[in-house]
Amino acid sequence: MTEVKSPLAIHGGPTALTAEPGDIFKWPIVTEEDEQAVIEVLRAGKMSSSDITKQFEKAFGEWMGRTYALGYPNGTTALRAAMWALGVGAGDEIICPSLTYWASCTQALTLGATVNFADCLPDTLCIDPADIEHRIGPRTKLIVPVHYMGHPCEMDEIMAIARKHNVKVLEDVSHAQGGLYKGRKLGTFGDAAAMSLMSGKSFAVGEAGVLVTDDKSVYEHCIAYGFYERTGAPSNYNPTEKCITDPELLKFQGVPLGGYKHRMNQTCSAMALVQLKYYDERIAEIQRAMNRFWDLLDGAPGLKAHRPAKDSGSTMGGWYAAHGLYRPEELDGLPCKTYCDAVNAELDGHYRTSPGCNRPLHTHPVFHEADIFRQGKPTVLAFGQRDVRQGPGSLPVTERTPETTYGIPWFKHDRPEVIEQFAAAFRKVAEHADALR
Ligand SMILES: *Cc1c(COP(=O)(O)O)cnc(C)c1O
């Protein structure tokens, strides 16, 4: 007989998970209604010029509670257009957390600007408001708070700093559609908000993005930048529309200032209209499921929920890319990787956790040496920007995340009997950490 060191599955004990998870992780939820909506676009024979995108923009703007909404081919382009419309130009700086997906900020380089990366808070993993103000310089145009993995940023503090220094705020809501900060919807705090609607996100319709704002000038600049058929120029080929009043922009009508074409795919728009109808009820179920998971783990040593306090009025939206906080000091320094390997054995292949989340951006060579404009110098300096490059050790909380975070299952359905077993797996390993050292 082999010696059993502990009840842990990694040592030969029984797995904590025995139930079949079924479709608990499947996302997005696609029904015949989505299929029908897409087929209608195909059958109408006007895949580029139907007004389905405008219907989606109207519905999404109303749902967000913002005056203007524009559909984009993806979140990356929506964020780049927003940066330009909010005044980012050659020589400027934006402030962005280092712990995010590259598309929160890398577009600044194409605008001739640079990125000054800020650290995150250990419990929210969102930008640390205390690490923003000292980074503001004479050329700082924009702060980009990212509601990271669904967690709302400290918007009161961020907006106060931005207003004090006359700096604009662009919320990246790619992870947090439908989330709330103190009872108010994310994406309604900044001068504009932009986000991905990519198939892996919590609002998922394929390759698409959307921008929202209440600021007419931002809206008109976005039109002028990438929606040539909405600038009012007559066309032999397209139905045209005039969405611009500013004479400084009107004189360029017909040719987009960015040289970009920002038109959302119509089949995605059709699906997005259907998804929007059910989104609130679907994320309400996700919230019940995910909160159930964390409630079950309350008090487990070394584990901490990544979510706002229950009575704060803040929520995690659709819990995109759900993660947990790991506190190795409560487990005698047990490495996060060792913990994750043991949890995976308990889960019997139905979900795999791993340490860390996005790789920090501030040390990436793109922000140190990439010469995008072929000028013989790093683009982050090539337009007279300040040198704000930061090496390893400069953002300690961010750099520690491979040891302080790990993936958790992203439940789309609230099925207590299944969720209880998943939570039991994470708890079991935390409670038997001694056996792993
Ligand atoms: C996915 C993502 C984007 C980019 O969106 P795409 O639709 O993939 O272009 C931007 N910011 C964040 C934080 C993201 O996760």
Short mmCIF file of C-alpha atoms in Angstrom, two decimals, residues 17 21 23-27 149 285-294 296-297 303 306 316 318-325 339-340 343-344 346-354 406-415 418-427:
data_model
loop_
_atom_site.label_atom_id
_atom_site.label_comp_id
_atom_site.label_asym_id
_atom_site.label_seq_id
_atom_site.Cartn_x
_atom_site.Cartn_y
_atom_site.Cartn_z
CA LEU A 17 -15.09 17.63 -6.65
CA PRO A 21 -20.20 20.88 -13.66
CA ASP A 23 -22.62 23.93 -18.66
CA ILE A 24 -21.90 26.00 -15.56
CA PHE A 25 -18.95 27.74 -17.29
CA LYS A 26 -20.45 28.11 -20.78
CA TRP A 27 -20.53 31.71 -21.98
CA MET A 149 -11.46 41.73 -13.43
CA GLU A 285 -27.28 35.01 -11.43
CA ILE A 286 -23.47 35.16 -11.85
CA GLN A 287 -23.32 37.49 -8.86
CA ARG A 288 -25.36 35.09 -6.73
CA ALA A 289 -23.14 32.18 -7.78
CA MET A 290 -19.82 33.97 -7.25
CA ASN A 291 -20.86 35.48 -3.94
CA ARG A 292 -21.97 32.02 -2.83
CA PHE A 293 -18.51 30.66 -3.69
CA TRP A 294 -16.76 33.35 -1.65
CA LEU A 296 -18.37 29.44 1.49
CA LEU A 297 -14.65 30.31 1.66
CA LEU A 303 -7.65 33.06 0.84
CA HIS A 306 -11.62 39.80 -4.68
CA MET A 316 -18.40 42.98 -9.63
CA GLY A 318 -20.35 39.93 -14.60
CA TRP A 319 -17.21 38.82 -12.64
CA TYR A 320 -15.09 38.67 -15.81
CA ALA A 321 -11.93 36.53 -15.36
CA ALA A 322 -12.68 35.96 -11.69
CA HIS A 323 -9.62 35.73 -9.43
CA GLY A 324 -8.90 35.26 -5.76
CA LEU A 325 -6.42 37.00 -3.49
CA TYR A 339 -1.35 25.79 -3.59
CA CYS A 340 -2.78 25.91 -7.15
CA VAL A 343 -6.31 22.58 -5.85
CA ASN A 344 -6.15 21.32 -9.43
CA GLU A 346 -8.99 18.25 -6.15
CA LEU A 347 -10.85 19.53 -9.21
CA ASP A 348 -10.19 16.46 -11.28
CA GLY A 349 -9.73 18.32 -14.57
CA HIS A 350 -12.99 20.28 -14.43
CA TYR A 351 -11.21 23.60 -13.93
CA ARG A 352 -7.54 24.59 -13.73
CA THR A 353 -6.33 27.39 -11.53
CA SER A 354 -2.92 29.01 -11.89
CA TYR A 406 -4.89 32.95 -8.68
CA GLY A 407 -7.77 32.12 -11.01
CA ILE A 408 -11.09 30.91 -9.62
CA PRO A 409 -13.95 29.25 -11.50
CA TRP A 410 -16.24 31.75 -13.25
CA PHE A 411 -19.72 30.33 -12.60
CA LYS A 412 -22.48 31.46 -14.94
CA HIS A 413 -25.22 29.59 -13.05
CA ASP A 414 -26.04 29.49 -9.37
CA ARG A 415 -26.05 25.77 -8.67
CA VAL A 418 -21.74 22.17 -7.64
CA ILE A 419 -20.41 25.45 -6.24
CA GLU A 420 -20.16 23.94 -2.75
CA GLN A 421 -17.81 21.25 -4.05
CA PHE A 422 -15.61 23.75 -5.91
CA ALA A 423 -15.37 25.89 -2.78
CA ALA A 424 -14.61 22.77 -0.73
CA ALA A 425 -11.62 22.08 -3.00
CA PHE A 426 -10.10 25.53 -2.45
CA ARG A 427 -10.81 25.36 1.30
#
